Coordinates of C-alpha atoms and ligand atoms in Angstrom, one line a residue:
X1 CA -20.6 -19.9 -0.4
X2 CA -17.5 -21.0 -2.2
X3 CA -16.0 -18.4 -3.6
X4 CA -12.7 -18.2 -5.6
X5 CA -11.1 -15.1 -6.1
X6 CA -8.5 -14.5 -8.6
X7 CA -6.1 -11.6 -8.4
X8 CA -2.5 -10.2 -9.6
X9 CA -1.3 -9.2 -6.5
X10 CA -2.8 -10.0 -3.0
X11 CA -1.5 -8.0 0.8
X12 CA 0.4 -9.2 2.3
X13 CA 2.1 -11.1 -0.4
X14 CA 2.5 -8.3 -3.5
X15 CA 1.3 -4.6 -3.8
X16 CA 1.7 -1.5 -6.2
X17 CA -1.3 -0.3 -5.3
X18 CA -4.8 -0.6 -3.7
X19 CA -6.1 -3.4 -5.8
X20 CA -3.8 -5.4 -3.3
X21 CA -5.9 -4.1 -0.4
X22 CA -9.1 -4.5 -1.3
X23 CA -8.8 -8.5 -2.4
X24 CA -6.7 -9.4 0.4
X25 CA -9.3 -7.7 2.8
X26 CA -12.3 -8.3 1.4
X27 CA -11.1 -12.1 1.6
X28 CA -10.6 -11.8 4.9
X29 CA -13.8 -9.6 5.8
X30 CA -16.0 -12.4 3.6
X31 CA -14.5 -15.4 5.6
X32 CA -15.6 -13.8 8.9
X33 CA -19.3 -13.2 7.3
X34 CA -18.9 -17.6 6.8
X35 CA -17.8 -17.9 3.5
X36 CA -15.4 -20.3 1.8
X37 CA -12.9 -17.9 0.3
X38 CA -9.5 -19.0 -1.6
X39 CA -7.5 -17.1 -3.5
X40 CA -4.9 -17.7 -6.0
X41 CA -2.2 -15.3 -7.4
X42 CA 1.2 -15.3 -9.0
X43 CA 4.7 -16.6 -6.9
X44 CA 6.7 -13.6 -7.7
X45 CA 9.5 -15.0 -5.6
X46 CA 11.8 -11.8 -5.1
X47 CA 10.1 -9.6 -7.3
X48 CA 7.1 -9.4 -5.0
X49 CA 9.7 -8.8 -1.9
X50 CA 7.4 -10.5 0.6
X51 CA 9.6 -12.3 2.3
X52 CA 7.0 -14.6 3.1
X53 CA 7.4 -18.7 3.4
X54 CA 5.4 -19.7 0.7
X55 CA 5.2 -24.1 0.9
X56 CA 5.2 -25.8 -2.2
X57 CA 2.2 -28.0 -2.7
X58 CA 2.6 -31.8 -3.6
X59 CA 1.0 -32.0 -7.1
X60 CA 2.3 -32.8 -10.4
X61 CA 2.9 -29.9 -12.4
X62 CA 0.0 -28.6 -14.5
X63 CA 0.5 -28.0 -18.2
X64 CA -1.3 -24.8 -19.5
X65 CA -1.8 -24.6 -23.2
X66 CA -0.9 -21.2 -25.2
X67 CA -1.3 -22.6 -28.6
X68 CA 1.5 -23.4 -30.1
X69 CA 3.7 -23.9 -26.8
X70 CA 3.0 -24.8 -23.3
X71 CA 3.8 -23.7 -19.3
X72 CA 3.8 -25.9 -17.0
X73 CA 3.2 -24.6 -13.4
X74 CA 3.5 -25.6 -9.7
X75 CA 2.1 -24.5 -7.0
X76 CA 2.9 -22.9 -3.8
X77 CA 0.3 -22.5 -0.7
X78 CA -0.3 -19.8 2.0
X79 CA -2.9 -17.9 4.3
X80 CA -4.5 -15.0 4.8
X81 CA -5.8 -14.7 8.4
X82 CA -8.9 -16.3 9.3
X83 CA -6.6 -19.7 7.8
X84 CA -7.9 -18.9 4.0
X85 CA -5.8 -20.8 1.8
X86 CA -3.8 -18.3 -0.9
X87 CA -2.6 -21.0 -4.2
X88 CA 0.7 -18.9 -5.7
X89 CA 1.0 -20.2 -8.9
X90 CA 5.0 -20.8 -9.7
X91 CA 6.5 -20.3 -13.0
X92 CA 9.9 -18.6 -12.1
X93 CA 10.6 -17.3 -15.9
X94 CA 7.6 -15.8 -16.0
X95 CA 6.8 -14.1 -12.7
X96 CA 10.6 -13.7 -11.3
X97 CA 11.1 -10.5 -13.0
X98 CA 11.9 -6.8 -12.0
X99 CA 8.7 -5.9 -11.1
X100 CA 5.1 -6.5 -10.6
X101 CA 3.9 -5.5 -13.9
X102 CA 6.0 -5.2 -17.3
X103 CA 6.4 -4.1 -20.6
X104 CA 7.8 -7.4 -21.6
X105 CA 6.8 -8.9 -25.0
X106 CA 5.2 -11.7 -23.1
X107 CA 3.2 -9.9 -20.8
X108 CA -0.6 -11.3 -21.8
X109 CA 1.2 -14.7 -21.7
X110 CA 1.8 -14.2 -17.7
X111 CA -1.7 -13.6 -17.2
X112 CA -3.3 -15.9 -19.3
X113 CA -0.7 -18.5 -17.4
X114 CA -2.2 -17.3 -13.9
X115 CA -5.9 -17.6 -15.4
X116 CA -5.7 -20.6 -16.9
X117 CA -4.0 -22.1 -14.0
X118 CA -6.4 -20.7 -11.3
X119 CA -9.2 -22.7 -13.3
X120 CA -7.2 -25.8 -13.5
X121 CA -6.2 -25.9 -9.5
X122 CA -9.8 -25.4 -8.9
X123 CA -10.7 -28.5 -10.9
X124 CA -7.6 -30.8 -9.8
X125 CA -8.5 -29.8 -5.8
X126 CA -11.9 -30.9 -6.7
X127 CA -12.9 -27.6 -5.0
X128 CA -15.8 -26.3 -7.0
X129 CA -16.1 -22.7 -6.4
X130 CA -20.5 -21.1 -6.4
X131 CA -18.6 -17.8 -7.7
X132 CA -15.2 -17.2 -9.2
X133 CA -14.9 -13.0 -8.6
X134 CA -12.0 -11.6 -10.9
X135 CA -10.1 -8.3 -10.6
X136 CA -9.1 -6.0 -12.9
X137 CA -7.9 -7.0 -16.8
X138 CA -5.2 -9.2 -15.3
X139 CA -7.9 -11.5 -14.5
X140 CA -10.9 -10.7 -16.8
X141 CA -10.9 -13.4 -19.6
X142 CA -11.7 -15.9 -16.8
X143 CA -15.4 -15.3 -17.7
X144 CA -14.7 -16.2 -21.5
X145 CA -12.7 -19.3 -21.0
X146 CA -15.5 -20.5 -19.2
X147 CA -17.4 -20.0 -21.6
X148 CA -15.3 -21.5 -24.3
X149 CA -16.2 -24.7 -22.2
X150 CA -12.3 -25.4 -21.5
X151 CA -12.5 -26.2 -17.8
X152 CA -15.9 -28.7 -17.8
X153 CA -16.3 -29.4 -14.3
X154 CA -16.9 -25.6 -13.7
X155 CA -19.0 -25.0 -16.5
X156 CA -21.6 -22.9 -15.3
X157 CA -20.0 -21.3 -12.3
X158 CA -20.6 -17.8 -12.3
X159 CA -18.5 -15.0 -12.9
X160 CA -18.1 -11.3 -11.3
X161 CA -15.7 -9.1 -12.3
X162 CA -14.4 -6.1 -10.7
X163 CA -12.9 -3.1 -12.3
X164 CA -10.5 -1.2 -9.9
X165 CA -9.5 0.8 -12.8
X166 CA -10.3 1.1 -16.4
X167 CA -7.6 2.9 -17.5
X168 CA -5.8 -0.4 -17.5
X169 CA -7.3 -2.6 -19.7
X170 CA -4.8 -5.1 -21.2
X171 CA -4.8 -4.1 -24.7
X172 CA -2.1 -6.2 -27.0
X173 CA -2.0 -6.9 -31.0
X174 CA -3.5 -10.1 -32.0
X175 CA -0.3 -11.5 -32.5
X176 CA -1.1 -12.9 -29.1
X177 CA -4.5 -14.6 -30.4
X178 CA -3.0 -18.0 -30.8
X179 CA -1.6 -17.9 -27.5
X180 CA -4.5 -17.1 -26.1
X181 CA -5.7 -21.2 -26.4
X182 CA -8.9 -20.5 -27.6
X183 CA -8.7 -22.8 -31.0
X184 CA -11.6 -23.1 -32.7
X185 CA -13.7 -21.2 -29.8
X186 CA -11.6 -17.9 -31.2
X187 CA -14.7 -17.0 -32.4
X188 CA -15.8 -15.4 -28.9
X189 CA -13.2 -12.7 -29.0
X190 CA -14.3 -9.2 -30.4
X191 CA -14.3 -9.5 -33.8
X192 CA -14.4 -6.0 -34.7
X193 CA -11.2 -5.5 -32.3
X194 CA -9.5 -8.0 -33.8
X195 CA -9.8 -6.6 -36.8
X196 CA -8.6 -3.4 -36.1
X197 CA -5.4 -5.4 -34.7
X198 CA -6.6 -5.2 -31.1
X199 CA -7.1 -7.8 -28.0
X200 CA -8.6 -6.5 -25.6
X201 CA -8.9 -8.7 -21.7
X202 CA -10.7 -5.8 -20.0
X203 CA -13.5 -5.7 -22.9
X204 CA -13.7 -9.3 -22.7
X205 CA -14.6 -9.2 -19.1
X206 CA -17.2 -6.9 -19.5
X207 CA -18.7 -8.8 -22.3
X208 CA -18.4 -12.1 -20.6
X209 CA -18.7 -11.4 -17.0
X210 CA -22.0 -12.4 -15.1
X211 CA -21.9 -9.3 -13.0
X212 CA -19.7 -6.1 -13.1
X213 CA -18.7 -4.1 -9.9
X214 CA -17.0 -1.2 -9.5
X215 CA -15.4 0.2 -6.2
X216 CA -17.3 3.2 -5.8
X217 CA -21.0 4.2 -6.8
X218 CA -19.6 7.9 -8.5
X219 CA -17.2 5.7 -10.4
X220 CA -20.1 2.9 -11.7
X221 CA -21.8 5.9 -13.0
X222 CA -18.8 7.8 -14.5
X223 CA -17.8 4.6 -16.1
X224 CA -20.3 4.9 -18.5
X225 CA -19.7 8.4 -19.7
X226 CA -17.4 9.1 -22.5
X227 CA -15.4 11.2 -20.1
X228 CA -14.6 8.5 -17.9
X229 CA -15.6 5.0 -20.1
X230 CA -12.2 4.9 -21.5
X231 CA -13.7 3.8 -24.6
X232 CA -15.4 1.1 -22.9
X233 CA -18.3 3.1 -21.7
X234 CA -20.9 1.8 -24.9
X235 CA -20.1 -1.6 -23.5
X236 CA -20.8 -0.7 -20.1
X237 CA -23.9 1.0 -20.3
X238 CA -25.6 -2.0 -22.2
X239 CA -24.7 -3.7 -19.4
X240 CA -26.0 -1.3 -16.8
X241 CA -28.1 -3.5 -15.4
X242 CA -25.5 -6.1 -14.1
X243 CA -22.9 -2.8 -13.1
X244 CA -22.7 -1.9 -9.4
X245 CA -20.6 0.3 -7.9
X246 CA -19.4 -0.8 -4.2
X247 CA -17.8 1.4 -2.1
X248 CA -13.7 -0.5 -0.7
X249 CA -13.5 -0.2 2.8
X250 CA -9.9 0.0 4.6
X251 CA -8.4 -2.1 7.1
X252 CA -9.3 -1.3 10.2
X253 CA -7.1 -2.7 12.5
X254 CA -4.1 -1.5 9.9
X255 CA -4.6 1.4 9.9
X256 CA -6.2 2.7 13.3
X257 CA -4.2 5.4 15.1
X258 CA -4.4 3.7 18.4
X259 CA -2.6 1.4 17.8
X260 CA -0.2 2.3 14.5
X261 CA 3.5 0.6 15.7
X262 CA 4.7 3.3 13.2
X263 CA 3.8 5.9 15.3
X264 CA 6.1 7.9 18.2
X265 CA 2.7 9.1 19.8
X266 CA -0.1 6.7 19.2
X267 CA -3.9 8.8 19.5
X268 CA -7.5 8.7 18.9
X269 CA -9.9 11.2 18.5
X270 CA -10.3 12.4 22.2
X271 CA -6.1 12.8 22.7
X272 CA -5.5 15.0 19.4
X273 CA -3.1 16.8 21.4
X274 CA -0.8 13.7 20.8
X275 CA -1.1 14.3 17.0
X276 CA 0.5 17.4 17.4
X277 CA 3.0 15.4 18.8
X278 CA 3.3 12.8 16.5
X279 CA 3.5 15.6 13.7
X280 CA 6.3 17.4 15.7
X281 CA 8.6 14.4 16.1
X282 CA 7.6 13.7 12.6
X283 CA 8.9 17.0 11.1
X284 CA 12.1 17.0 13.3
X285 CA 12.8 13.5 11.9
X286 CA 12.8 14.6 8.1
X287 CA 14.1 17.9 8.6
X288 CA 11.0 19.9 7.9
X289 CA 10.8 22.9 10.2
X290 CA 8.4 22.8 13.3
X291 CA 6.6 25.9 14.9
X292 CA 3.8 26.1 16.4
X293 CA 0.6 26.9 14.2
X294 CA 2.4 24.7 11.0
X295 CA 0.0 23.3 8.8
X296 CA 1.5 20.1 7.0
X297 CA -0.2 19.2 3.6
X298 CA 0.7 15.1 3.1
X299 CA 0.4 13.5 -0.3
X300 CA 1.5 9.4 -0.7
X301 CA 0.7 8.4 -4.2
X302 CA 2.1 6.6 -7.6
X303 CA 3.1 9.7 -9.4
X304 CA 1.3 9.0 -12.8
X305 CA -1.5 11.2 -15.0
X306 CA -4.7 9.6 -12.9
X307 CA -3.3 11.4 -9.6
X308 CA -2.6 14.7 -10.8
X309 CA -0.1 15.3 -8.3
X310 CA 1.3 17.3 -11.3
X311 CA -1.2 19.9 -10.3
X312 CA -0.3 19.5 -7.0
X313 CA 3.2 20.8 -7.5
X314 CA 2.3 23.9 -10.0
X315 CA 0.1 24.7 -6.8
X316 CA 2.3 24.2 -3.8
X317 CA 5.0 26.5 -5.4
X318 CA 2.8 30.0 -4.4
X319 CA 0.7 28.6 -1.5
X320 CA 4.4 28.2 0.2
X321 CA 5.5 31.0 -0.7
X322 CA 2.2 33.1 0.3
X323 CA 1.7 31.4 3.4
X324 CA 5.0 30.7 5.6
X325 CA 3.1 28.1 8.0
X326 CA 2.4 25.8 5.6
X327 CA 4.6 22.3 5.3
X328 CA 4.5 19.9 2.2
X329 CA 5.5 16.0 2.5
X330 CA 5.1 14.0 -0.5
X331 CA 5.4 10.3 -1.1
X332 CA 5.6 8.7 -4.0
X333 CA 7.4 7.1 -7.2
X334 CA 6.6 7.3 -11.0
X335 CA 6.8 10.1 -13.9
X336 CA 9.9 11.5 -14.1
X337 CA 8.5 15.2 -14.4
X338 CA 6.3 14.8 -11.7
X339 CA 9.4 13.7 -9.8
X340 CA 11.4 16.2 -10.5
X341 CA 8.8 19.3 -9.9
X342 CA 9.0 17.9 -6.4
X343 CA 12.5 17.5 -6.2
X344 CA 12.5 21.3 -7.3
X345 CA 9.9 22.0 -4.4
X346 CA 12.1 19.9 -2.3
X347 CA 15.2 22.2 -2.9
X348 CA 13.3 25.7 -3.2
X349 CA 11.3 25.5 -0.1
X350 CA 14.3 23.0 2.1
X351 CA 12.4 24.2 5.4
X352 CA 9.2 23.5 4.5
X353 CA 9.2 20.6 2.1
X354 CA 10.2 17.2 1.9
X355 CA 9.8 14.1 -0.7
X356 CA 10.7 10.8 -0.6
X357 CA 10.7 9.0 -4.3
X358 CA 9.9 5.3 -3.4
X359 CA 7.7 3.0 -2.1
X360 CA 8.1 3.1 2.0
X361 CA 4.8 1.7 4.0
X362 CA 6.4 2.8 7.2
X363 CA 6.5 6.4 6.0
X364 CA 3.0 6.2 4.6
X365 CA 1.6 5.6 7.6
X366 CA 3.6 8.7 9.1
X367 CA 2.5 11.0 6.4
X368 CA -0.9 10.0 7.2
X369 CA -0.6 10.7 10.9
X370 CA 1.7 13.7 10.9
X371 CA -0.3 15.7 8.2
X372 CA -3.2 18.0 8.8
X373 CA -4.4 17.8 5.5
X374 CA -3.6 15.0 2.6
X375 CA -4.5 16.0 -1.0
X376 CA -5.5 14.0 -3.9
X377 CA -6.5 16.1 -7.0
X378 CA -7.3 12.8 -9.1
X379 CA -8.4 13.0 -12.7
X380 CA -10.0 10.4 -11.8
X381 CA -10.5 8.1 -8.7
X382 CA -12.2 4.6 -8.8
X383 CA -12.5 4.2 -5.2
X384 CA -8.8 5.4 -3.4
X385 CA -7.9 4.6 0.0
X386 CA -5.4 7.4 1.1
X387 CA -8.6 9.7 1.7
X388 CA -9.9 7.0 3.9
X389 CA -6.6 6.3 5.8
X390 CA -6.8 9.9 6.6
X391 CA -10.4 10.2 8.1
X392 CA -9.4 7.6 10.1
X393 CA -6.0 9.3 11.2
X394 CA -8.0 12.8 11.8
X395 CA -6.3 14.6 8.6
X396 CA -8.3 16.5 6.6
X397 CA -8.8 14.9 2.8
X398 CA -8.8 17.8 0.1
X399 CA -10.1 15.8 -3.3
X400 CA -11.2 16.2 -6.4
X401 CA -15.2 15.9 -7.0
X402 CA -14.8 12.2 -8.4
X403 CA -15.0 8.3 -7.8
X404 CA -15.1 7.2 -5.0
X405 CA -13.4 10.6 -3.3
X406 CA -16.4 12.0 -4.2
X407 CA -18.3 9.2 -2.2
X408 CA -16.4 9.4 1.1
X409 CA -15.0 13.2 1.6
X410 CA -17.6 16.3 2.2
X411 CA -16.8 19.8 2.4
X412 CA -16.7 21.1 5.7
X413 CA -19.6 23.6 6.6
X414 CA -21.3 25.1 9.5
X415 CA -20.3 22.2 11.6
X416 CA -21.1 19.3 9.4
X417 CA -18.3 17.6 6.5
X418 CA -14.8 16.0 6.8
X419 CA -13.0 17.7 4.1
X420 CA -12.7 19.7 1.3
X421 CA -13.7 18.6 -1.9
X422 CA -13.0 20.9 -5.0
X423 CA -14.0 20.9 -9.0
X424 CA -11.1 20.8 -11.2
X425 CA -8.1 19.2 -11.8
X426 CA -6.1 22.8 -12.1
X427 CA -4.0 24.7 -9.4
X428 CA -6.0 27.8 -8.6
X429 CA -8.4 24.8 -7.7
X430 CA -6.3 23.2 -5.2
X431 CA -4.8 26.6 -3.9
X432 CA -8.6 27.4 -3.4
X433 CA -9.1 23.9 -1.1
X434 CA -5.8 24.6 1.0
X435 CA -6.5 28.5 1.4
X436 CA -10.1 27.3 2.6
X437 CA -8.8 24.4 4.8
X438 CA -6.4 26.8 6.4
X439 CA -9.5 29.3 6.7
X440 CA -11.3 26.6 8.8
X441 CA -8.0 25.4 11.1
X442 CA -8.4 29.2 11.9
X443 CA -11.0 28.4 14.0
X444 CA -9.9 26.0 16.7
X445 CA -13.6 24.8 17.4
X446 CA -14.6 24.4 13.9
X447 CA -11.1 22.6 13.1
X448 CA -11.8 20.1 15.9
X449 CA -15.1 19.2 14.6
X450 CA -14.4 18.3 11.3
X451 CA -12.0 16.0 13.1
X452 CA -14.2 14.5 14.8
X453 CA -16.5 13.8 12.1
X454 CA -13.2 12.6 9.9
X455 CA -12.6 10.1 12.8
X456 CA -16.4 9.1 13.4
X457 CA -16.9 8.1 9.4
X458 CA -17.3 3.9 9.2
X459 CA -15.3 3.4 6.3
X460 CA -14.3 -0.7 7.7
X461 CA -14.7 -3.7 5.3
X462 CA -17.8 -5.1 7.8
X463 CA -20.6 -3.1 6.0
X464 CA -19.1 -3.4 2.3
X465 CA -18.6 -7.3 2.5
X466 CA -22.4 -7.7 2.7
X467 CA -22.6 -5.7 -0.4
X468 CA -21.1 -7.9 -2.1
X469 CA -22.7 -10.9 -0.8
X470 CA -26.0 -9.8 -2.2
X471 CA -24.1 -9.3 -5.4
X472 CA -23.0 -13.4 -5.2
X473 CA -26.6 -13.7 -3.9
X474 CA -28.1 -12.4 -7.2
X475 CA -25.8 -14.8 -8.9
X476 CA -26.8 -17.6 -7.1
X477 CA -30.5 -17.0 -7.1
Ligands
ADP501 P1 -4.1 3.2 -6.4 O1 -4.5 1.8 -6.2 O2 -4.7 3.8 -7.7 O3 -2.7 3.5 -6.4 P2 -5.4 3.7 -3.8 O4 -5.6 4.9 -3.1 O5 -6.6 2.7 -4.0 O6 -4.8 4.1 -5.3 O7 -4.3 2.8 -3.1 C1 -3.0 3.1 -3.0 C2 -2.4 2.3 -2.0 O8 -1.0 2.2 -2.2 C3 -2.5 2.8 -0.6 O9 -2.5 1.8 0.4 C4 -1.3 3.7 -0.4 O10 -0.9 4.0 0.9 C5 -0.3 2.9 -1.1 N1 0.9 3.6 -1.7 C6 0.9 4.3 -2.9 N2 2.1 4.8 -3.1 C7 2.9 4.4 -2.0 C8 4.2 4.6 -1.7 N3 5.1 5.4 -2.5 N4 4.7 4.1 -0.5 C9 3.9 3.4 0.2 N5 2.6 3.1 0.0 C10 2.1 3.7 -1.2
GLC502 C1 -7.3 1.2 -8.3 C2 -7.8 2.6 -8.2 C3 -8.1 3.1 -6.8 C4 -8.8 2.0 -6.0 C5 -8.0 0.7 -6.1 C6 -8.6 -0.5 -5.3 O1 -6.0 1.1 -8.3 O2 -7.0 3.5 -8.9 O3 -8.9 4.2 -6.9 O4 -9.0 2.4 -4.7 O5 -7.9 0.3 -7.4 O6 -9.9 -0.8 -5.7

């Protein structure tokens, strides 16, 4: 099948955050099933640091209308492996900025710029997609532009769109209405939002959208819960039927200890030994103490409300005090408080702790290696990757029951389970998963087992690909 993804940031080219995994793999892992995959995202030029050669494609600029003013946009061209071509839409004052994703007045403009001129590109390459999948609110009014009947050669193409995480919607005032190009067709936006002063691109999607995935099962059925719905969750469970929840997979060949070139001692699940090894060179090279016996707990995370890696750090205070052998290595960037509780950590425990504000890939990889346990006390957790990266790596996830943690991690018992998975989002929870983790690494045997069964989970993009083949399948049928 054609299929034409559209995304705000794509790996290798821009990340803040898994979203950029999962479309630039599940390109790649569709291509290899036979399918005709392209992809088109923003240029950020420096912002998205890539330090990739982008090369500019030879066609005349493309004007996209936003009401009372125009853009126009070129083009730049690259590949994800497999040769599948990646279209970088170019439009320097709107994408060269700081960062990613802003709180710039004209934010809804950048992405109705990158929709509108995905749609276009499609239509002036004459390459008529069977599916055009969309990700996140960045990319969700895609469905109803189509449906306003603004790009005719694609009219009747049909639309999935996946929701990474709902509690990013792309909510503006609708001051932006006019912009949005829809003219006289205005009449498909949410009326009742609009009244209330509201435009909404997430909504949209999941009014508009032909089929709705989500990238875990727990999450699709969370999703429509009030809890977890984000005020959305009315809308999604009319639309239950066209909701399915697919699990992400990782990158495999990424993020395989064999072979990691970030790693001093590379190993796999018969030479644990060399983990230790790893883990010891590790600590030596961040100044955390080594003895023999340490556990290290790992966490590599944006540092805002969803994580709860505020809970983390009320925890962490008494299980290092309580219990001398354990280490603490945090990753991460994002609330300042969150920051600064493991800055205190950082200072109170100096032998035992260490954390890194930023964004390092290198020392992600580390983390995941040189830990024996990696925590993620989520709120909530559409799919996450980190618990996946460390099943792969050996290291023991401790998660919340939720999303898609609560898909992939089980609590370790009687031989069987590759984790520990706890209740609440509060620290006697999370000092109750580490004092039970360290109960079971008191037991050599039973500690090597749940490595084993960490290591033997098939968590790779082959199996979930197919998934959402049959979801383009449906479509098609
Ligand atoms: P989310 O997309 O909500 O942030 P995921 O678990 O799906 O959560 O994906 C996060 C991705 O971003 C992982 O690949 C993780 O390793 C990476 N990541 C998060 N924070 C950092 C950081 N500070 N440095 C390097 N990589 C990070
Ligand atoms: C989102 C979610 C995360 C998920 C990722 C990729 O950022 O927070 O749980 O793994 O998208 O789908």
């Amino acid at each position: 099948m054609r299929i034409l993804f559209v995304s705000s940031e794509v790996v290798p080219f821009a990340k803040t955050g898994g979203l950029a995994d999962v479309t630039g793999a599940l390109a790649v892992a569709l291509t290899k099933l036979g399918h005709d995959v392209r992809v088109v995202m923003p240029n950020y030029g420096h912002a998205g640091a890539d330090g990739h050669r982008h090369q500019k494609m030879e066609i005349d600029e493309i004007e996209i209308p936003l009401g009372t003013w125009s853009a126009g946009v070129g083009f730049y061209r690259n590949e994800l492996d497999g040769g599948i071509p990646v279209y970088l839409v170019d439009h320097p004052p709107s994408y060269h900025r700081g960062a990613l994703y802003t709180d710039d007045s004209d934010e809804h403009a950048r992405f109705i710029i990158l929709q509108r001129a995905a749609l276009s590109l499609t239509e002036r390459l004459g390459w008529i997609p069977e599916v055009i999948h969309c990700h996140d609110w960045q990319t969700a009014l895609i469905p109803l532009y189509l449906g306003a009947g603004d790009y005719p050669q694609l009219e009747g193409v049909p639309t999935v769109l996946t929701i990474h995480n709902l509690g990013y919607q792309g909510v503006f005032g609708s001051h932006i209405r006019d912009d949005l190009g829809l003219g006289v067709n205005s009449y498909l936006l949410h009326q009742d939002d609009l009244a209330r002063d509201n435009i909404n691109f997430l909504k949209h999607g999941a009014m508009y959208a032909d089929m709705i995935t989500t990238v875990s099962p727990t999450y699709a059925e969370e999703i429509t819960t009030p809890q977890y719905g984000c005020g959305l969750d009315d809308l999604l469970r009319l639309r239950r039927d066209e909701l399915v929840g697919i699990l992400n997979g990782i990158d495999t060949d990424n993020w395989n200890p064999r072979t990691d070139p970030h790693l001093s001692y590379r190993y796999s699940a018969k030479s644990l030994w060399r983990k230790e090894k790893f883990k010891h060179d590790f600590l030596d090279s961040i100044g955390v103490r080594y003895e023999e016996g340490v556990t290290v707990v790992g966490v590599v995370s944006r540092l805002v409300w969803q994580k709860g890696i505020d809970v983390a750090v009320d925890a962490m205070g008494g299980l290092l005090e309580d219990h001398p052998e354990l280490r603490f290595v945090a990753l991460g960037s994002g609330d300042k408080a969150v920051e600064d509780g493991l800055r205190w950590l950082a200072w109170r425990f100096a032998d035992q702790v260490s954390f890194t504000s930023g964004y390092d890939i290198a020392l992600s990889h580390r983390i995941e290696a040189g830990s024996d346990l990696f925590l993620m006390p989520s709120r909530y957790e559409p799919c996450g990757l980190n618990q996946m990266y460390s099943l792969a790596y050996g290291t023991a996830p401790l998660v919340r029951r939720t999303g898609g943690l609560a898909d992939t991690v089980t609590t370790f018992d009687q031989g069987d389970g590759n984790g520990v998975v706890f209740e609440d989002t509060d620290s006697n929870a999370v000092r109750w998963a580490v004092e039970t983790a360290l109960a079971i690494r008191g037991d050599k045997t039973a500690w090597k087992t749940l490595q084993i069964n960490a290591m033997g989970a098939d968590n790779s993009w082959a199996n979930r690909a197919s998934d959402y083949e049959a979801v383009y399948q449906r479509l098609a049928d």
